[in-house]
Coordinates of C-alpha atoms in Angstrom, one line a residue:
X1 CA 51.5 -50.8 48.0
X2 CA 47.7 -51.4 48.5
X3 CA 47.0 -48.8 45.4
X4 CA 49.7 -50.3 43.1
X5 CA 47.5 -53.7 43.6
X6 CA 44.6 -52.4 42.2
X7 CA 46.4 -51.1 38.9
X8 CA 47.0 -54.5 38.0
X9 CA 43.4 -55.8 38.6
X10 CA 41.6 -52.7 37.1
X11 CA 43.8 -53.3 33.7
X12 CA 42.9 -57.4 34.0
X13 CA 39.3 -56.4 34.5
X14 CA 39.0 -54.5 31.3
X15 CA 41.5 -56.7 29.6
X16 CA 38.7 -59.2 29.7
X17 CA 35.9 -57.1 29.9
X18 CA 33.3 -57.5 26.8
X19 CA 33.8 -54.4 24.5
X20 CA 30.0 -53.7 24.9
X21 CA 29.7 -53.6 28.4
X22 CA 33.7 -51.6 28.5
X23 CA 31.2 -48.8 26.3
X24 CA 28.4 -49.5 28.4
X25 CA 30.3 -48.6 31.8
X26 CA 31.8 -45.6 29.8
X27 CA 28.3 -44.0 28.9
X28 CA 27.1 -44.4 32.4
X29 CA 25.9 -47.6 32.9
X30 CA 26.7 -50.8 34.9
X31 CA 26.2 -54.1 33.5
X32 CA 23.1 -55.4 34.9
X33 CA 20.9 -57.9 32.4
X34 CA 22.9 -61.2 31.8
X35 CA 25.0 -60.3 28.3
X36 CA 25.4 -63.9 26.7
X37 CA 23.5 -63.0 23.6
X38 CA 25.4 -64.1 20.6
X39 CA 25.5 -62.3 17.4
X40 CA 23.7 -64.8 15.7
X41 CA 20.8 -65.0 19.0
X42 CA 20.4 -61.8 18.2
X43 CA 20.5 -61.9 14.7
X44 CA 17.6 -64.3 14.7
X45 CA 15.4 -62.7 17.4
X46 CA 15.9 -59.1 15.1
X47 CA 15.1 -61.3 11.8
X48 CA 11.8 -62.6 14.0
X49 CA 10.6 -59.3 14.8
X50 CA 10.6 -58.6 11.4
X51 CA 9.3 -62.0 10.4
X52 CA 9.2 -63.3 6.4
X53 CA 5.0 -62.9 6.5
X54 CA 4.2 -59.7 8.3
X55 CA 2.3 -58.1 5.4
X56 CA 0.0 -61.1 4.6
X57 CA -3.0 -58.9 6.4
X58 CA -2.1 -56.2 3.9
X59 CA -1.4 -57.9 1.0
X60 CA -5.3 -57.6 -0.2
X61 CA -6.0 -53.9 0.4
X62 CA -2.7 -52.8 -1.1
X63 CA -3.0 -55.1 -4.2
X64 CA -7.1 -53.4 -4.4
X65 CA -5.9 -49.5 -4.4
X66 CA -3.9 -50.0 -7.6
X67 CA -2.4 -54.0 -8.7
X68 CA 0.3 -55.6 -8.8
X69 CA 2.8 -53.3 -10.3
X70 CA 2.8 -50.4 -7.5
X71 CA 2.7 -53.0 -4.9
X72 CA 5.5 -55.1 -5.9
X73 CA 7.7 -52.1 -7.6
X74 CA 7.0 -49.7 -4.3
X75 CA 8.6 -52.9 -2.3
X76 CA 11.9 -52.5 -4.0
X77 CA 11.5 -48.5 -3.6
X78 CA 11.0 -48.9 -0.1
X79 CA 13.5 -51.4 0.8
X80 CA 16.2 -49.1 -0.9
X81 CA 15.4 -46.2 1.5
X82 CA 14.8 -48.8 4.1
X83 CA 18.9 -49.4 3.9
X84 CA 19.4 -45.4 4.6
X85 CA 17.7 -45.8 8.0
X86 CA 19.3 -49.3 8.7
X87 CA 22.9 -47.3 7.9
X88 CA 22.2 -44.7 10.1
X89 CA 20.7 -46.6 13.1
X90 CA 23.8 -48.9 12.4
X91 CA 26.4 -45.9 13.0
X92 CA 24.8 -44.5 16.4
X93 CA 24.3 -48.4 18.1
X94 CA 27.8 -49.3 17.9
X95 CA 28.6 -46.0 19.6
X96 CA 25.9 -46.1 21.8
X97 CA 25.2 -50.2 22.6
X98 CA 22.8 -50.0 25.3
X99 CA 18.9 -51.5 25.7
X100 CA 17.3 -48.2 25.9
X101 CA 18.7 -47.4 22.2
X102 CA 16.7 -45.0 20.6
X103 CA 15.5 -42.8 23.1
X104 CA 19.1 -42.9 24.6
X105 CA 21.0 -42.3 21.3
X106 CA 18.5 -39.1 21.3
X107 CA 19.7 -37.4 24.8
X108 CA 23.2 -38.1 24.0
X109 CA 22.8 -36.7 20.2
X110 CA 20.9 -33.5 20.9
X111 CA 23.1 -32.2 23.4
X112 CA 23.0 -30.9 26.6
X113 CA 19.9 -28.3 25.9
X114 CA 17.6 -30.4 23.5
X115 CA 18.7 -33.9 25.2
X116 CA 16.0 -34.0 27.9
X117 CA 13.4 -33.3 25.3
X118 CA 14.3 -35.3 22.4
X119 CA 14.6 -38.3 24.9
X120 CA 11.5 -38.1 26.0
X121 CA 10.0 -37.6 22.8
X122 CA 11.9 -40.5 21.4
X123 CA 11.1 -42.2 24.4
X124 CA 7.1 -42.4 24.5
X125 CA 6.8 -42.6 20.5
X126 CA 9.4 -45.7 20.8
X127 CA 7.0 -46.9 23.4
X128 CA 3.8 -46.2 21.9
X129 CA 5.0 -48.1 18.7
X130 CA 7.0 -51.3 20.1
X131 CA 3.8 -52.1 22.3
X132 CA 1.1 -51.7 19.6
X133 CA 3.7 -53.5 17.8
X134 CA 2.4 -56.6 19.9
X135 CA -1.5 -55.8 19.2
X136 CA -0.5 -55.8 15.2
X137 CA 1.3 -59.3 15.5
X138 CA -1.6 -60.7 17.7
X139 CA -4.3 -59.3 15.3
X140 CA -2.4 -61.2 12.2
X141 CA -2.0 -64.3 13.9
X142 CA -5.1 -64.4 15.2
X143 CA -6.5 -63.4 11.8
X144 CA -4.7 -66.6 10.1
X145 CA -5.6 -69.3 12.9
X146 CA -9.3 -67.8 11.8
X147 CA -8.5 -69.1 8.0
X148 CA -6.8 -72.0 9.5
X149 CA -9.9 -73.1 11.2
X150 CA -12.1 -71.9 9.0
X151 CA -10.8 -73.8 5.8
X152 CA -10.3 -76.9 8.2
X153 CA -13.7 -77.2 8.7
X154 CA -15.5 -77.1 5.5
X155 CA -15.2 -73.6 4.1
X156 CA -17.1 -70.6 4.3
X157 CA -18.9 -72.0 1.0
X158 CA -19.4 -75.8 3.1
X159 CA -20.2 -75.0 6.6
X160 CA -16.7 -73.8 8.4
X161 CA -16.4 -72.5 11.4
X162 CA -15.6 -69.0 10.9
X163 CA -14.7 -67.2 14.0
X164 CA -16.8 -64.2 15.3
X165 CA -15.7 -61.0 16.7
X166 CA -15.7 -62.3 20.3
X167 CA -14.1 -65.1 19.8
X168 CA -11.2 -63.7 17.6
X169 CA -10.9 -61.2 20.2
X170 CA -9.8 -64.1 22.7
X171 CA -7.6 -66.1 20.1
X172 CA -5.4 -62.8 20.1
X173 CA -5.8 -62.0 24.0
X174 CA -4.5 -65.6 24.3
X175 CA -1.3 -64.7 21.9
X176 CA -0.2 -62.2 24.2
X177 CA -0.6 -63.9 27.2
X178 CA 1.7 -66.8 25.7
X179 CA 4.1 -64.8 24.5
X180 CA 4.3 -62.8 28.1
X181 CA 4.5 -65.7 29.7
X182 CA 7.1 -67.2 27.6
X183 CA 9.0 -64.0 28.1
X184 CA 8.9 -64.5 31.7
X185 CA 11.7 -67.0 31.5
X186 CA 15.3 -66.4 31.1
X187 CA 16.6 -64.9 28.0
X188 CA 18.2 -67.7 26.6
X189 CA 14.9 -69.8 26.4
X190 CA 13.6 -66.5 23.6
X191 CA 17.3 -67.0 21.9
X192 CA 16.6 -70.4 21.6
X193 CA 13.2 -69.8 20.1
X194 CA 14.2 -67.2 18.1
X195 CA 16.6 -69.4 16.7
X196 CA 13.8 -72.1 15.6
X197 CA 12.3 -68.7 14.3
X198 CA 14.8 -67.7 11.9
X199 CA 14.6 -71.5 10.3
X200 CA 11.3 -71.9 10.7
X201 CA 10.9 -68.6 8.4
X202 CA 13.9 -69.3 6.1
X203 CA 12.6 -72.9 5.0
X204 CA 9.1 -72.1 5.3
X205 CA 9.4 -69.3 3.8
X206 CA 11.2 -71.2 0.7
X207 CA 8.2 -73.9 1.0
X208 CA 5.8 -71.6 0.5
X209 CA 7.7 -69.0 -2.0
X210 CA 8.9 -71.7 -4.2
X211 CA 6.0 -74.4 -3.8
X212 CA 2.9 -71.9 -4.4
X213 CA 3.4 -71.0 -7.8
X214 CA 4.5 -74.6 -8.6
X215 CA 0.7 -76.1 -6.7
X216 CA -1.2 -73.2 -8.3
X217 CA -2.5 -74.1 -11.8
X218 CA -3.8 -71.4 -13.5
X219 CA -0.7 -68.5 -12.8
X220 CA -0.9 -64.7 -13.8
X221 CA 1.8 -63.8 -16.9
X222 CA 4.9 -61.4 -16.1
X223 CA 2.9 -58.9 -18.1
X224 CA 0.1 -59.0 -15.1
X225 CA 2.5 -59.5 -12.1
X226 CA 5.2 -56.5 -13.1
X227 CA 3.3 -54.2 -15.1
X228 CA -0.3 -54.2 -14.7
X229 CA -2.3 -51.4 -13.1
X230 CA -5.9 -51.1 -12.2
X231 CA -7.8 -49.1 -9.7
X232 CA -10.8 -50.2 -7.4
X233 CA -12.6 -46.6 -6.9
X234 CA -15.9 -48.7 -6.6
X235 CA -14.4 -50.4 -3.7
X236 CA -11.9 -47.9 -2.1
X237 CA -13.8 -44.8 -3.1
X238 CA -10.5 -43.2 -4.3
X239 CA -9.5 -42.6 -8.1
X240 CA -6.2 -40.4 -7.5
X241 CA -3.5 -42.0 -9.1
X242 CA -0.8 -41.1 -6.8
X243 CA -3.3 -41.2 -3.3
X244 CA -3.7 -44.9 -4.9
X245 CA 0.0 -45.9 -5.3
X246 CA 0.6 -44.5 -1.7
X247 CA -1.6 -46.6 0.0
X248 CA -0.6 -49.5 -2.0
X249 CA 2.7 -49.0 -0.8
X250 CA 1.8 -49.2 2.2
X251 CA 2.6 -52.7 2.8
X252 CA 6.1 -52.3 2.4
X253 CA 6.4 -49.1 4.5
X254 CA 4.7 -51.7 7.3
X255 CA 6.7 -54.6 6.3
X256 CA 10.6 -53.2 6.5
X257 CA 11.0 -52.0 9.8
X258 CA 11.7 -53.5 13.6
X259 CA 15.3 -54.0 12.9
X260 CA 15.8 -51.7 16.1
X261 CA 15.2 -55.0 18.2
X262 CA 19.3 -55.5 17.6
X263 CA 19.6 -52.1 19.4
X264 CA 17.5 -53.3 22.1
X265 CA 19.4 -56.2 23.2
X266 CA 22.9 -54.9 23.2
X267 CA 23.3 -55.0 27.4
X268 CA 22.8 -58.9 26.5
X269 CA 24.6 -58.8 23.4
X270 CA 28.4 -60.1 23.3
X271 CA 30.5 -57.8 21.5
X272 CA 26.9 -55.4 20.7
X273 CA 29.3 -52.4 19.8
X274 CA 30.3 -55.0 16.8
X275 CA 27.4 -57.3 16.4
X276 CA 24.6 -54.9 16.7
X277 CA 24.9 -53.4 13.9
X278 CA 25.8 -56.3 11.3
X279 CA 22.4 -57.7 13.2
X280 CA 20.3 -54.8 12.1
X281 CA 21.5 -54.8 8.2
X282 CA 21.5 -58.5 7.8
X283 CA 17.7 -58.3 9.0
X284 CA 17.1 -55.6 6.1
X285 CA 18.7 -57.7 3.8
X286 CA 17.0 -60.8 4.4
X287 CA 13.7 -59.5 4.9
X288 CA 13.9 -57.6 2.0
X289 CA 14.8 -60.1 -0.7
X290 CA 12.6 -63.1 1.5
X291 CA 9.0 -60.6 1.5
X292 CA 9.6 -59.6 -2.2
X293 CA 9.9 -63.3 -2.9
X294 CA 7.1 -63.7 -0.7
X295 CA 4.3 -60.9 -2.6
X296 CA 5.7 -62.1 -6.0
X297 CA 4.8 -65.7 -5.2
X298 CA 1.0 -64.9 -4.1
X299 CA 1.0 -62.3 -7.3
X300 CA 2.0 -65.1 -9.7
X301 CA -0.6 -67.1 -8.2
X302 CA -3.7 -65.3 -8.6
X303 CA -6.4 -67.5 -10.1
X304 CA -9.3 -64.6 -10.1
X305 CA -8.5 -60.9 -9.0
X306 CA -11.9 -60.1 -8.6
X307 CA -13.0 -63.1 -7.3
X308 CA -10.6 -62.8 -4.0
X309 CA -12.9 -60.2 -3.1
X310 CA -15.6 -61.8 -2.9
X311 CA -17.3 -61.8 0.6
X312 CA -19.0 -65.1 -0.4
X313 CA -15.7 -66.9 -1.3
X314 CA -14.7 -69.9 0.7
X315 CA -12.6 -67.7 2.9
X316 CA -15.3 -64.9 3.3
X317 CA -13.0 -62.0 1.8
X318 CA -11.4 -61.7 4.6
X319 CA -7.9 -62.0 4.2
X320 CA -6.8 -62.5 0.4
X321 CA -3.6 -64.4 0.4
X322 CA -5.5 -67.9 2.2
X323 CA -7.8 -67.6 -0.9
X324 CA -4.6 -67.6 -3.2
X325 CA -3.7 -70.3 -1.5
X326 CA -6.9 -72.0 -1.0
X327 CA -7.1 -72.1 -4.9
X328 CA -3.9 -72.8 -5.9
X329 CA -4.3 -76.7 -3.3
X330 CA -8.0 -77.0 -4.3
X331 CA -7.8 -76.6 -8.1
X332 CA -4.6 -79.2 -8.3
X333 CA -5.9 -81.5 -5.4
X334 CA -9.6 -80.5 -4.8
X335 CA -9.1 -80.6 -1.0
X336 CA -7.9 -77.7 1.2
X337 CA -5.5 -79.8 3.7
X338 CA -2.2 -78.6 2.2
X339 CA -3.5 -74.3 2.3
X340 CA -4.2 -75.4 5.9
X341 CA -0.4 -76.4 5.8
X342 CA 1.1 -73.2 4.5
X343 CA -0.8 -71.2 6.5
X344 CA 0.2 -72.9 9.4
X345 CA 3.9 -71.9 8.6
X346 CA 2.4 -68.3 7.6
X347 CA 0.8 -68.6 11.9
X348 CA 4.2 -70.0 13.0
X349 CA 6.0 -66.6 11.7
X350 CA 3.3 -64.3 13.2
X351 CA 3.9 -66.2 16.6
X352 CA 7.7 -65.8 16.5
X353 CA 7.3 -62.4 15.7
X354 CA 5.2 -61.4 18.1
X355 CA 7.5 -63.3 20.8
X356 CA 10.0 -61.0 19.5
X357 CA 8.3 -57.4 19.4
X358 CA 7.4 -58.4 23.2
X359 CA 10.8 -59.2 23.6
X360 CA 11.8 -55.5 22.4
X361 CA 8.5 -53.8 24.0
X362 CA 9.9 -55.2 27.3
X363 CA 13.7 -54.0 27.0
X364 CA 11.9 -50.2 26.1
X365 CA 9.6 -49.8 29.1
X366 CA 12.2 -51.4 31.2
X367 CA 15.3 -49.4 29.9
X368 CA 12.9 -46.3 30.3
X369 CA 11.6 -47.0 33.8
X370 CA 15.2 -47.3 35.0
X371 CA 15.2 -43.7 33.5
X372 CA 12.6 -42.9 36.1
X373 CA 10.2 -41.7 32.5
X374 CA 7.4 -44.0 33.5
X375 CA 4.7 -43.6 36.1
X376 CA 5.6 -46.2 38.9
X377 CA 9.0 -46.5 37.5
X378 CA 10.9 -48.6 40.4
X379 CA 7.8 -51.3 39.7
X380 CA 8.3 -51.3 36.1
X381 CA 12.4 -51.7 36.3
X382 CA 11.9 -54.5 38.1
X383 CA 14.1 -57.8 37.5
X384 CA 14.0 -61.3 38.2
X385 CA 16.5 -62.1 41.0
X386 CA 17.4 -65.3 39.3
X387 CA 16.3 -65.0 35.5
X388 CA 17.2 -61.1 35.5
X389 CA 14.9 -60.3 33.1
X390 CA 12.0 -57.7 33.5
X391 CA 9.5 -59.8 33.9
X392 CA 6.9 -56.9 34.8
X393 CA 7.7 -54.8 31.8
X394 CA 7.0 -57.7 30.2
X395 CA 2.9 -58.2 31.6
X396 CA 3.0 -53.5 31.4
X397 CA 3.4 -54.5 27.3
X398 CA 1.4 -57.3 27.5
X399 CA -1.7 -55.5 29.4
X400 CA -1.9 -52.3 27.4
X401 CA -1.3 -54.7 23.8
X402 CA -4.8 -56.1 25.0
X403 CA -6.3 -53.1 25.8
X404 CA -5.6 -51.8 22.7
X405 CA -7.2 -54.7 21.0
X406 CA -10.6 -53.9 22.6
X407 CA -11.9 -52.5 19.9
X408 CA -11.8 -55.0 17.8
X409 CA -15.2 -56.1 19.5
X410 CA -16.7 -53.0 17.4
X411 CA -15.0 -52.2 14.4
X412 CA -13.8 -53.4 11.0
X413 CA -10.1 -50.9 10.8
X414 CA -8.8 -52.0 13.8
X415 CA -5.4 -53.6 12.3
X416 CA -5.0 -50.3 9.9
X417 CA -5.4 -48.5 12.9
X418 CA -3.0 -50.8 15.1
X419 CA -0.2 -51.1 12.7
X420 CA -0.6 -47.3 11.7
X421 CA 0.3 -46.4 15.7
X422 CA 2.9 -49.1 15.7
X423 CA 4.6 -47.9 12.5
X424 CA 4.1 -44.2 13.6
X425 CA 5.4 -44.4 16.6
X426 CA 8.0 -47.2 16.6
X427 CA 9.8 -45.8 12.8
X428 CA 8.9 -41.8 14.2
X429 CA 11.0 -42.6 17.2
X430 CA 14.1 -43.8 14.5
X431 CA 13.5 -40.2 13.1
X432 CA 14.4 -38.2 16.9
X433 CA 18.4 -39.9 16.9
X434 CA 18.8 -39.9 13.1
X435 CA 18.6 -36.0 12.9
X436 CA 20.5 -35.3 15.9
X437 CA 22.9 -37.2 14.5
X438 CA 22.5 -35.2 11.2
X439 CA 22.6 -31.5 13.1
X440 CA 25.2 -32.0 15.7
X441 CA 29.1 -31.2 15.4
X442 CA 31.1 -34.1 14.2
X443 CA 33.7 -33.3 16.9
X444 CA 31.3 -34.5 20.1
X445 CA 30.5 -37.9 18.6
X446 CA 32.4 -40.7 19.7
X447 CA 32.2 -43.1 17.2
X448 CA 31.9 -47.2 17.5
X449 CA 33.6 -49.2 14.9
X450 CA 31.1 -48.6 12.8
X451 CA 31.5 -45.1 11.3
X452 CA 30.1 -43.5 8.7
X453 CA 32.2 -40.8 8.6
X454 CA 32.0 -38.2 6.0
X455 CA 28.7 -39.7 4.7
X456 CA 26.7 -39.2 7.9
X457 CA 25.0 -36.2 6.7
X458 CA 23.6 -37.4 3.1
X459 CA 22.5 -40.7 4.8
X460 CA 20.7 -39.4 7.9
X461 CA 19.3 -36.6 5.6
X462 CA 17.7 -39.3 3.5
X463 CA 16.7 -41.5 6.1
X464 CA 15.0 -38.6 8.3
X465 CA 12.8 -37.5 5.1
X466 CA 12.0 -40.8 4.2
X467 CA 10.6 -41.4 7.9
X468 CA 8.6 -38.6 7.8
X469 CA 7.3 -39.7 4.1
X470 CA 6.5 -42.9 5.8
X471 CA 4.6 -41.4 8.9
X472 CA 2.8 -39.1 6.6
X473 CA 1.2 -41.9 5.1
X474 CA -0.1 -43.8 7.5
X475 CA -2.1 -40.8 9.1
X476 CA -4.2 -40.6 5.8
X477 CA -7.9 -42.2 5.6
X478 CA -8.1 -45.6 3.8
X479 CA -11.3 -45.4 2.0
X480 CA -13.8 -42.7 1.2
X481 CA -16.4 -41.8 2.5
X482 CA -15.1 -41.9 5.3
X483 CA -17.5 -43.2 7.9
X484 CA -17.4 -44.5 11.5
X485 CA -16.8 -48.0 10.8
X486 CA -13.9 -47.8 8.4
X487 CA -12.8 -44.6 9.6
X488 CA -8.8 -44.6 10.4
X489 CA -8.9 -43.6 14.0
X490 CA -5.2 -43.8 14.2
X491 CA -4.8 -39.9 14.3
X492 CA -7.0 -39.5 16.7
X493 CA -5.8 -42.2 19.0
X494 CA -2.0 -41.2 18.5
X495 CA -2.8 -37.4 18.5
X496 CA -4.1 -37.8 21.8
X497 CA -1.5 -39.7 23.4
X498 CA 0.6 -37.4 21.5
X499 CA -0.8 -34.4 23.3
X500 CA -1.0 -35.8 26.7
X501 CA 3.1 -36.7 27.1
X502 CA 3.6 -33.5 25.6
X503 CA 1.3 -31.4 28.2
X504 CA 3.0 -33.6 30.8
X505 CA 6.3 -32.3 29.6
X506 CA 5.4 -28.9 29.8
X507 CA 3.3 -29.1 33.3
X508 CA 5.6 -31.3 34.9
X509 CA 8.4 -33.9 33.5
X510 CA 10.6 -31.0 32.3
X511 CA 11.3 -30.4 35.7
X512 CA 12.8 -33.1 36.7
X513 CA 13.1 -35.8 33.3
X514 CA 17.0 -35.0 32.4
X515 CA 17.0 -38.1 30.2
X516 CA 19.1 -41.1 30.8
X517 CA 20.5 -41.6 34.1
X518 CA 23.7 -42.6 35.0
X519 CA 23.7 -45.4 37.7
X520 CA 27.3 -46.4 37.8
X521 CA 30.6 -43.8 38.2
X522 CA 33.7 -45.2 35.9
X523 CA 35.7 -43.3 38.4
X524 CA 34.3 -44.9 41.2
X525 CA 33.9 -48.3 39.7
X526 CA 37.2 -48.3 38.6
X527 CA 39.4 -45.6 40.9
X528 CA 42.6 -46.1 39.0
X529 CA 40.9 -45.4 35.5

C-alpha cells in the first residue's frame, strides 16, 4: 500500500513539474537556483548582453582600415553567418537547458572518451571570455562618460575636462563594482533591469538611429555610405586590400555575439527547453537589424572623414562616433547639450550590458565550480541562503574583470586587446559543442523541441568554420609597425592562459576532472520512475 502511494505523487510531481527542470533532473541535476525567469526576462537580459551600441569604441578604427562600404557590407556578411551559430547553439540548449551550457553541451556531445577534455576546454575558454567580457563593457562605458564629461565641460577645443588615464581607470573600476553589487541581489531585481534595458535600447536606439541623420546638417550621399572605399596606410601602416577589409570587419565579428547568456540562465528560466532558444535568435535578430541601423546612421552623418581624426578635435580623437554626434548638435544648434544627450543613452546601453555579461560571467564560474573545475570550488559555488544567487562568483568576475583592466594605466590597445580575449575565448568556447555536435552519431542525441534534424551537419559545419574565421582574426596585429604601445598583446595574454589550463590538464586535472557532475539520482529522487 505505502509504494502504490508514491505512484500517485511521483506522476503529480512531474505532471506539474516545469519541462526545464523535468530535463534538468534527467541530465543529472537537481533544481537549485530559483527558476521564475520568464521568456521575455530572459529575452531582455540576452538582448542586454548584446546591447544596440557595443561597437561605438570600434566604429572609428574599422571605418579608418578601409570606409564605409567594407564596414557596413561585412555587417550584413557577418550577421548571416552569425544565424548559423545562433541555429546550432539553439538545437543543443533545448536538449541540454542547464546554466553551465556550453562547457556542459561539450561533455555530453563528445562522448564518453573526449567529454572530460572538451569540457574543460570549453570550460576555461567560456570563462576566459565571459569575464573579459565585463573589462570590454567597462572600458566602453567608461570611455563614453569620458566624452560625456568632456563635451559637458567646454570641449577639448574650450577647456573640458578630459579624463586621464588614472582617472578613467577608476570610472571603469567603479562600473564593475556597481554592477557586482547589483548582482548581489535576487535575480528578479537584474530581470527587472534588464527589462528597462531592452526599452531603454529599443527607443533610444530609435532616438538616436532616426534623430542623427535628421540633426546632422551636412550628410554623406548613398554613393559615400554604400560604396566608397579608401585606405589609411599612413595611419594604420597596412595597404593590403583584404588585411584591410578584415580588420574593418572587425566590428561586426565583436558586435554579434553573447547570445549564449539565454543558455546561461535556463535553471532560472520557465519552460528553458522552449524559451531558450527563441531567446537566443530573437537577440540575433534584433541586434542585427538595430546595429546596422545603428553604423548606417553615424555613416550618413559624417560631416569630415578626415577631420574625426583629428587629435585636436573637440573630442581629442578619441572615440569617433561622439564627434559625429558632436557635429551633427553643434552645426544645427551651436551648443553640445543634446550630443551630451545621445551619448548618455549610448552610456545607458553599455551599463545594461555590462550588468548582463556579469550576470552570465557569474552563472559560468558558478555552474563550473559546482563541477569542482575551479580552484577553491566549494567557495566559488557558493549561494545566497535567501537570494540563491552566487553572490561570490559574482565579486571572482568582478575581481579578475579589474585586474585585467590594469593595464590600462600604461597602454593605448588595451580595449583591442580586451575585446580580442573576450571574443576569442567567449565565441571559441561556441566552437567545442558545435563540432561535437557535428561529429557525433545522430542516434545518441536526445533532442529538445528544437531539432534540427537532418540539417545539423551543414549548419554546425558552417558555424564551426566561421568561429574559427572569426578567432583567426582577432589574433592578428592592428597596425604596423608593430611597437610596444599599440602592439596587440592579446596572443600573448590568451596564449598563456591557454598553455597554463592545458599543462594543468596534462599534470593534474585529467586525473580527476570527469566533466559535469551529477548531484541528484532520478532513481533516487523519484524511486518509482
Amino acid at each position: 500500500m505505502g509504494e502504490e502511494s508514491r505512484v500517485p505523487s511521483y506522476q503529480n510531481r512531474v505532471s506539474t513539474m516545469d519541462s526545464g527542470e523535468k530535463r534538468l533532473n534527467e541530465l543529472g541535476y537537481k533544481q537549485e537556483l530559483r527558476r521564475d525567469m520568464t521568456m521575455f526576462k530572459t529575452l531582455a537580459i540576452t538582448f542586454s548582453s548584446m546591447a544596440v551600441f557595443t561597437g561605438t569604441p570600434l566604429y572609428g578604427p574599422s571605418l579608418l582600415y578601409a570606409g564605409p562600404a567594407p564596414l557596413l557590407w561585412g555587417w550584413v556578411v557577418v550577421a548571416f553567418f552569425t544565424w548559423f551559430v545562433g541555429i546550432a547553439m539553439s538545437e543543443i540548449c533545448s536538449s541540454f537547458p542547464t546554466t553551465g551550457s556550453l562547457y556542459f553541451w561539450a561533455a555530453h556531445l563528445a562522448g564518453p572518451r573526449w567529454g572530460p577534455f572538451a569540457s574543460w576546454s570549453c570550460a576555461w575558454l567560456e570563462t576566459i571570455g565571459v569575464i573579459s567580457g565585463i573589462s570590454a563593457q567597462a572600458y566602453s562605458g567608461s570611455q563614453t562618460l569620458q566624452m560625456i564629461i568632456l563635451l559637458a565641460t567646454g570641449t577639448n577645443k574650450g577647456g573640458g575636462y578630459f579624463a586621464p588615464r588614472s582617472v578613467f581607470f577608476c570610472m571603469y573600476v567603479g562600473l564593475t563594482i556597481v554592477w557586482a553589487v547589483l548582482n548581489t541581489f535576487a535575480l528578479r531585481v537584474i530581470a527587472f533591469l534588464g527589462i528597462i534595458s531592452i526599452w531603454w535600447q529599443v527607443i533610444g536606439g530609435l532616438v538616436v538611429i532616426i534623430g542623427l541623420p535628421l540633426v546632422a546638417q551636412t550628410t554623406q550621399p548613398a554613393s559615400f555610405v554604400f560604396t566608397h572605399f579608401e585606405m589609411a596606410p599612413e595611419s594604420t601602416g597596412i595597404s593590403s586590400i583584404p588585411y584591410a577589409v578584415i580588420l574593418s570587419v572587425l566590428l561586426s565579428n565583436y558586435c554579434l555575439y553573447g547570445y549564449d547568456a539565454a543558455a546561461h540562465l535556463t535553471e532560472e528560466t520557465k519552460g528553458a527547453d522552449k524559451t531558450g532558444p527563441v531567446a537566443i535568435l530573437a537577440s540575433i535578430g534584433i541586434i542585427s537589424v538595430f546595429g546596422w541601423a545603428y553604423n548606417l546612421a553615424l555613416t550618413f552623418s559624417i560631416r569630415d572623414f578626415g577631420y574625426l581624426y583629428d587629435e585636436s578635435n573637440e573630442t581629442g580623437g578619441a572615440l569617433v562616433p561622439a564627434q559625429i554626434i558632436y557635429d551633427a548638435f553643434h552645426g544645427r544648434y551651436h551648443n553640445s547639450a543634446g550630443a551630451v544627450v545621445f551619448l548618455c543613452i549610448i552610456w545607458g546601453s553599455f551599463f545594461f550590458c555590462g550588468l548582463s555579461v556579469t550576470t552570465s560571467a557569474a552563472r559560468v564560474v558558478y555552474a563550473l565550480s559546482r563541477d569542482n573545475g575551479i580552484p577553491f570550488s566549494p567557495v566559488w559555488r557558493r549561494l545566497h541562503p535567501k537570494r540563491r544567487v552566487p553572490v561570490n562568483a559574482v565579486w571572482l568576475s568582478a575581481a579578475i574583470a579589474i585586474l585585467l583592466g590594469l593595464p590600462i594605466l600604461k597602454l593605448d590597445v588595451v580595449f583591442t586587446a580586451i575585446i580580442s580575449i573576450s571574443t576569442i575565448g567567449w565565441v571559441g568556447g561556441y566552437a567545442v559543442p558545435i563540432f561535437a555536435r557535428l561529429v557525433m552519431a545522430e542516434e545518441d542525441f536526445n533532442p529538445g523541441p528544437f531539432y534540427l534534424g537532418r540539417a545539423r551537419r551543414p549548419v554546425c559545419l558552417v558555424a564551426f568554420l566561421w568561429i574559427c574565421y572569426t578567432c583567426s582574426a582577432f589574433l592578428l596585429p592592428i597596425s604596423y609597425p608593430i611597437k610596444w604601445k599599440t602592439f596587440n598583446y592579446a596572443p600573448v595574454a590568451l596564449g598563456g592562459v591557454l598553455t597554463i589550463v592545458m599543462l594543468w590538464w596534462v599534470l593534474d586535472a585529467r586525473k580527476w576532472f570527469k566533466g559535469p557532475v551529477r548531484n541528484i539520482d532520478v532513481q533516487n529522487q523519484f524511486p518509482n520512475l
